[in-house]
Each structure stands twice: as structure tokens, then as C-alpha cells.
């Protein structure tokens, strides 16, 4: 690709006092905090996602493999605007594409400039990018609210320079703004249809469903770990595993609590049935508006729409307390029911060449055809698409074909391998801070919740039957549940056996497993204990690291659904 010469662009149309400089280090960015906060109050959109605190939390967590590119526009030494850009490298067909995007992408829900976004300011920013063409190959600016002058000014500036530019609808955003008298807020209620009433009556028969706002940062962090585990359990068997499987996301949310709670910008809501969490949401409070961000619900109640019920009850409580609601990106069914306004977020893409632009146009046209719409609306095809995208990002283009072959063969022949380890007393000892207790007749729901089973599933009924018939489970807790294991029949000469082990990904797997095994050894009085886990799982890797001895391997082969031992 040809890089334009540095002196190709004419800057005579830019007012002389406007200058642009690039900030590329975190230390320089920190010096801009006071200007940033001042400019944000003067911006077209004063949003939590554009605040210094939110973006800095994101950058400190996810910025390791990206380069900072803050463009600071000044007028006679006064800072007028900050364009919060970053540069990230993306691999495509063996090439590295250097892409400029907004800091926070893709976690940010609303993006834009900090401060002025007039045509003169935007032109100065675009001209700076063109002069420094060696920094980037593509520009991809997403989540710009459609009605803002910034969107049209950017499109105009890019097209005036003849850059291959395309705009597209990125997301739909919905919210609720109370339109009555302030005194009427206290009696605000959302109309309940027949289905919602039926679901609420179910929980009423179970003791009732209550929603509350968690106040203290310590309690929020405790419930935040529960939210992450529920989210992981909910999405573990889908084409798109939970984002919280990535340790960086867990650090990001804890950093948000540390940074936003002291300044009153965090709103954590919890719905309970008695002492059992049913659903919870991680939201932001900013200048009279609650921004919905992340929701997780107890998979045990999947068939009872716990997420929708939580949002309904939460919305009523927050509107009564004086807040308006912004449900952020995505147009879920419950959002449409609860909302009285909507707007579009747009995306601006500047391509490397006209050919890349034409290919993208052709692809959009193909997706808009009747065949394309049929494929897009097919749930199974979209699940496979998401699965392929996730695996390609996870494994890379070299290892991806091998996964494809294994996945296709797995539809015909499935091999499951269970490996049994011997664990001895000198290898396993009780762990401080981890309590291990036996299950009782009322533990079935708690264990099922931890394992991601739902109320009406066959797996839950098998679990409940086992517990009622006297089968015992060990439950490890550190305030919240972190592990579970089933006491099983003997293996050979070893009288103490554990199976169906599951350890939360939010805890130290080795410590939790040590605690459960040590408790089993103490309780049984045996010198050794056998533990059976799936081969290749993270628990088998933990046991290998702890130097437990592999004593037995069991394989079962399923051919078109029929299992052969």
C-alpha cells in the first residue's frame, strides 16, 4: 500500500491557532486528567464511558498489547478537545492491520471526543491522522451516537480527503426517561402481563423475590464474584463462553469497583429468593441516570426468566428513587418493553484501499439478500458462526483447521476419557480460609446452582435423587462456594474416592482441590484417596502439577449417540 507523502495535504482551511499533538504514554495521559474532566462537562455527550476513570480502568487492564494515541487539540495553549484513540494490531490472512479505534472498544457502549467536536476541530484531527499515515492502515470508530454532530463531521472530513469510507449501523440503544411529575415517581410501576404475573407468583410461592441495592464495596466485591461465576455457568455450554473466563475481565470489574464506588458512580443490584441469589446486575450511576451494563442470573431458574424479572423489579425501584434508565447497547425484548426512547449507535470505517471498501460493500449486499437474511436468521448457523469466530480468535489461523477436523468428527464419534489419580496424605493438606462441609438434604439447589444445572433438567433430578438416597458431596467455601466433589464407590483397594469434581475458575484451583481432598482423607481415615476427572481438563492439569499418580484411564466412545465402553 502506498503511503501518501508527508506534504501532500493542504492545511490552509484550518484556523491557525488550532494545533494537534499526540499523547502516547500513560504518564502523559495522567497529566491530562484535570483538562479531561473539565472538557467532559462541555462535551456533546457527558457519559460514564467517556470519563477519565472508566477509560483509565479499561486501559490499565486491556492496554498491554495496544498503543496509546490520544490526540490533543489546543487553541492558543488552551485544550479544546481530546480524541481518545488507540492503535491495535489485528492479523488478517497473514497480514498485520494497524487499526485506530476508540479506547475501550469493544467494551465501551458510547464513544466520542472529549470536549469540542466542531467541523474545524474534527478537520484538524483528521488532517493529523493523514499527515501521520505511517501509524495506521485502517480506522474503525464504533459506538458514535447517530444524532451527534461529531458523526457527520467525521464522515465529511474523511470523504473530503477522498478516503474510502463506509458507515454502518453498529447497535441499537434504548432507555427510559420519566415524563410525569416528580412526585409521581414514588408510585411508578411497570405494567405486568400475564406471563410476568405467572413467574412472580412462582417465586411468591417460594418465599418471594426481593431486589435491593448493595451499598458497601466489600459486599459488592463478594457478590461480584458470584455474578462472574453465574455468568460463566450460564454461558459455559454455548458457542460464546463467558467473558469472565478471561482473567483480565475479572480484574477490570474489580478495578471499576475500586475506582467508581468512592465517587458514587456504581450501582450493584441483587435479586434474592430468601438467601439464594436469583439475579444480579452491575450498573453505573452517572448524573441522574443508571447505565445498565452486565447482568447475570442463577441458571437454576433459567425457565423462570430470572433476568427479565430482575430488570423489571430493578427498573421500578430505580425510577422510584429518582433515576432515569439507559439500557445501553443491544435491543433485547425486555428493553423494548421497558423503554420509551431509542437511538442508533453508528460505526465509521476508513479502509486501506478502494478495493477493501468494495469487498466490504459486496459482503453487506450479500448479507442483505434474501438468502443472506435466511442464513443470518437461522439460529443454528449463527451459533456455528460465533463458535468459529471464537475458536479462530482463541487458536489462531494455524491451529484452527485442526480444531475444525476434530469438531466435525466429534459430530459422528465422541471419545470421553476419565483419568483417576491417587492422592496421598503427604501431598494434600487443609488450606487456610477454605472451609469444607458435607452436603445435606437441602444442598441440592445450592450444588445445582454452582454446577449450572436448571430446575427442570434431568441432571438436577439425578443430583437431587442421589442426595436424598444418601450420596454425600463435599462443598468448599470461602464465604462463597468455590468447589464441590462427590464421594463415590471404591476403586480397587482404595476405599476413599471422589468424582464429579468442579472448582470455580474464580479461585485458586490447586488450593480448593487440596482442601477437598485433605478433608476427605481426614474424614475417611485412609492414607490415600482416588480422584476421577476428565482427561485434559484444568483439574487433571492441577493434579499432574501436584504430582498425583495416574492409576486408571476409562474411555467411552459414542457413535451417533450410542455409547460403547
Coordinates of C-alpha atoms in Angstrom, one line a residue, residues 46-243:
X46 CA -21.2 13.6 29.1
X47 CA -21.2 9.9 29.6
X48 CA -19.7 7.5 32.2
X49 CA -18.0 5.6 29.3
X50 CA -16.1 8.8 28.3
X51 CA -15.0 9.6 31.9
X52 CA -11.3 9.5 32.7
X53 CA -11.9 6.9 35.5
X54 CA -13.7 4.4 33.3
X55 CA -11.3 4.7 30.3
X56 CA -8.3 4.6 32.5
X57 CA -9.5 1.4 34.2
X58 CA -10.1 -0.2 30.8
X59 CA -6.7 0.9 29.5
X60 CA -4.8 -0.3 32.6
X61 CA -6.4 -3.7 32.1
X62 CA -6.5 -4.3 28.4
X63 CA -3.9 -1.8 27.0
X64 CA -0.8 -4.0 27.2
X65 CA -0.9 -5.1 23.6
X66 CA -2.1 -1.7 22.2
X67 CA -0.6 1.7 21.7
X68 CA -2.0 4.9 23.1
X69 CA -2.9 7.6 20.5
X70 CA -4.6 10.5 22.4
X71 CA -4.9 13.5 20.0
X72 CA -5.0 16.7 22.0
X73 CA -6.3 19.8 20.1
X74 CA -5.3 23.1 21.6
X75 CA -6.2 26.7 20.7
X76 CA -3.7 29.3 21.9
X77 CA -2.4 26.9 24.6
X78 CA -5.9 26.1 25.8
X79 CA -7.0 22.4 25.4
X80 CA -10.2 22.3 23.3
X81 CA -10.6 18.6 22.6
X82 CA -9.1 15.2 23.3
X83 CA -9.7 12.4 20.8
X84 CA -9.3 9.2 22.8
X85 CA -7.8 6.9 20.2
X86 CA -5.7 3.8 20.4
X87 CA -3.8 1.7 17.8
X88 CA -4.2 -2.1 17.9
X89 CA -2.7 -4.8 15.6
X90 CA -5.1 -7.3 14.0
X91 CA -4.0 -10.3 12.0
X92 CA -5.8 -11.0 8.7
X93 CA -4.7 -13.6 6.2
X94 CA -1.1 -13.4 7.4
X95 CA -1.1 -9.6 7.4
X96 CA -1.0 -7.2 10.4
X97 CA -3.6 -4.5 10.1
X98 CA -2.9 -1.5 12.3
X99 CA -6.3 -0.1 13.3
X100 CA -7.1 3.1 15.0
X101 CA -10.2 2.9 17.2
X102 CA -11.7 4.5 20.4
X103 CA -10.1 3.4 23.7
X104 CA -12.5 1.0 25.4
X105 CA -13.5 -0.8 22.2
X106 CA -15.3 -3.3 22.2
X107 CA -16.5 -2.9 25.9
X108 CA -17.5 0.8 25.5
X109 CA -21.2 1.5 24.9
X110 CA -20.9 5.1 23.9
X111 CA -17.8 6.7 22.3
X112 CA -16.8 10.1 21.1
X113 CA -14.5 13.1 21.5
X114 CA -13.9 14.8 24.9
X115 CA -14.7 18.5 24.5
X116 CA -15.4 20.4 21.3
X117 CA -16.3 18.4 18.1
X118 CA -16.9 21.2 15.7
X119 CA -16.0 20.8 12.0
X120 CA -12.8 22.8 12.5
X121 CA -11.6 20.6 15.4
X122 CA -12.6 17.4 13.6
X123 CA -10.8 18.5 10.4
X124 CA -7.6 19.2 12.5
X125 CA -7.8 15.7 14.0
X126 CA -8.3 14.0 10.6
X127 CA -5.5 16.1 9.0
X128 CA -3.2 15.0 11.7
X129 CA -4.0 11.4 11.1
X130 CA -3.4 11.8 7.3
X131 CA 0.0 13.5 7.9
X132 CA 1.0 10.6 10.2
X133 CA -0.2 8.0 7.7
X134 CA 2.6 5.7 8.7
X135 CA 0.9 5.0 12.0
X136 CA -2.2 3.2 10.7
X137 CA -3.7 1.1 8.0
X138 CA -7.4 1.3 8.9
X139 CA -9.7 3.5 11.1
X140 CA -12.6 1.9 12.8
X141 CA -14.6 4.2 15.0
X142 CA -17.7 2.5 16.6
X143 CA -20.5 3.4 19.0
X144 CA -20.9 7.0 18.0
X145 CA -24.5 8.1 18.7
X146 CA -26.1 8.9 15.3
X147 CA -27.5 12.3 16.2
X148 CA -24.3 13.9 17.3
X149 CA -22.6 16.5 15.0
X150 CA -19.3 14.5 15.6
X151 CA -20.6 11.7 13.5
X152 CA -21.4 13.8 10.5
X153 CA -18.3 16.0 10.9
X154 CA -16.1 12.9 10.8
X155 CA -17.8 11.4 7.8
X156 CA -17.5 14.8 6.0
X157 CA -13.8 15.2 6.8
X158 CA -12.9 11.7 5.7
X159 CA -14.8 11.9 2.4
X160 CA -13.4 15.4 1.6
X161 CA -10.0 13.8 1.6
X162 CA -11.1 11.0 -0.8
X163 CA -10.6 8.3 1.8
X164 CA -12.6 5.0 1.1
X165 CA -15.1 5.4 3.9
X166 CA -18.2 3.5 4.9
X167 CA -20.8 4.0 7.7
X168 CA -23.0 1.3 9.2
X169 CA -25.4 0.8 12.0
X170 CA -23.5 -0.6 14.9
X171 CA -26.1 -1.1 17.7
X172 CA -29.5 0.0 18.9
X173 CA -29.6 1.7 22.3
X174 CA -32.8 2.0 24.4
X175 CA -33.7 3.6 27.7
X176 CA -36.5 5.1 29.9
X177 CA -36.9 8.7 30.8
X178 CA -39.6 9.5 33.4
X179 CA -42.1 12.0 31.9
X180 CA -44.5 12.6 34.8
X181 CA -44.4 14.9 37.7
X182 CA -41.5 14.3 40.1
X183 CA -44.0 13.5 42.9
X184 CA -45.4 10.7 40.8
X185 CA -42.2 8.7 40.8
X186 CA -42.9 7.1 44.1
X187 CA -45.9 5.3 42.7
X188 CA -44.2 4.3 39.4
X189 CA -44.9 0.7 38.4
X190 CA -44.3 -1.3 35.2
X191 CA -47.4 -2.9 33.7
X192 CA -47.2 -6.7 34.3
X193 CA -48.5 -9.0 31.6
X194 CA -49.9 -12.5 32.3
X195 CA -46.6 -14.2 31.9
X196 CA -44.8 -11.9 34.3
X197 CA -47.5 -12.4 36.9
X198 CA -47.2 -16.1 36.5
X199 CA -43.5 -16.1 37.0
X200 CA -43.7 -13.7 40.0
X201 CA -46.4 -16.0 41.5
X202 CA -43.9 -18.9 41.3
X203 CA -41.3 -17.0 43.3
X204 CA -44.0 -15.8 45.7
X205 CA -44.8 -19.4 46.4
X206 CA -41.1 -20.0 47.1
X207 CA -40.9 -17.2 49.7
X208 CA -41.0 -14.1 47.4
X209 CA -38.5 -12.3 45.2
X210 CA -36.9 -9.1 46.6
X211 CA -34.5 -6.6 44.9
X212 CA -32.0 -4.4 46.7
X213 CA -29.1 -2.1 46.0
X214 CA -25.8 -3.3 47.6
X215 CA -24.1 -0.4 49.3
X216 CA -20.7 -1.3 50.7
X217 CA -17.7 -2.0 48.4
X218 CA -16.8 -5.2 50.3
X219 CA -20.3 -6.6 49.8
X220 CA -20.2 -5.6 46.1
X221 CA -16.9 -7.5 45.6
X222 CA -18.3 -10.6 47.3
X223 CA -21.4 -10.6 45.1
X224 CA -19.3 -9.6 42.1
X225 CA -17.5 -13.0 42.3
X226 CA -20.9 -14.7 42.5
X227 CA -22.0 -12.7 39.4
X228 CA -19.0 -13.8 37.5
X229 CA -19.5 -17.5 38.4
X230 CA -23.2 -17.3 37.5
X231 CA -22.2 -15.7 34.2
X232 CA -19.6 -18.4 33.5
X233 CA -22.2 -21.2 34.3
X234 CA -24.8 -19.6 32.1
X235 CA -22.6 -19.5 29.0
X236 CA -20.4 -22.5 29.5
X237 CA -22.3 -24.8 27.1
X238 CA -22.9 -22.1 24.4
X239 CA -20.9 -21.1 21.3
X240 CA -19.7 -18.0 23.2
X241 CA -18.3 -18.7 26.6
X242 CA -18.5 -16.0 29.3
X243 CA -16.1 -13.1 29.1

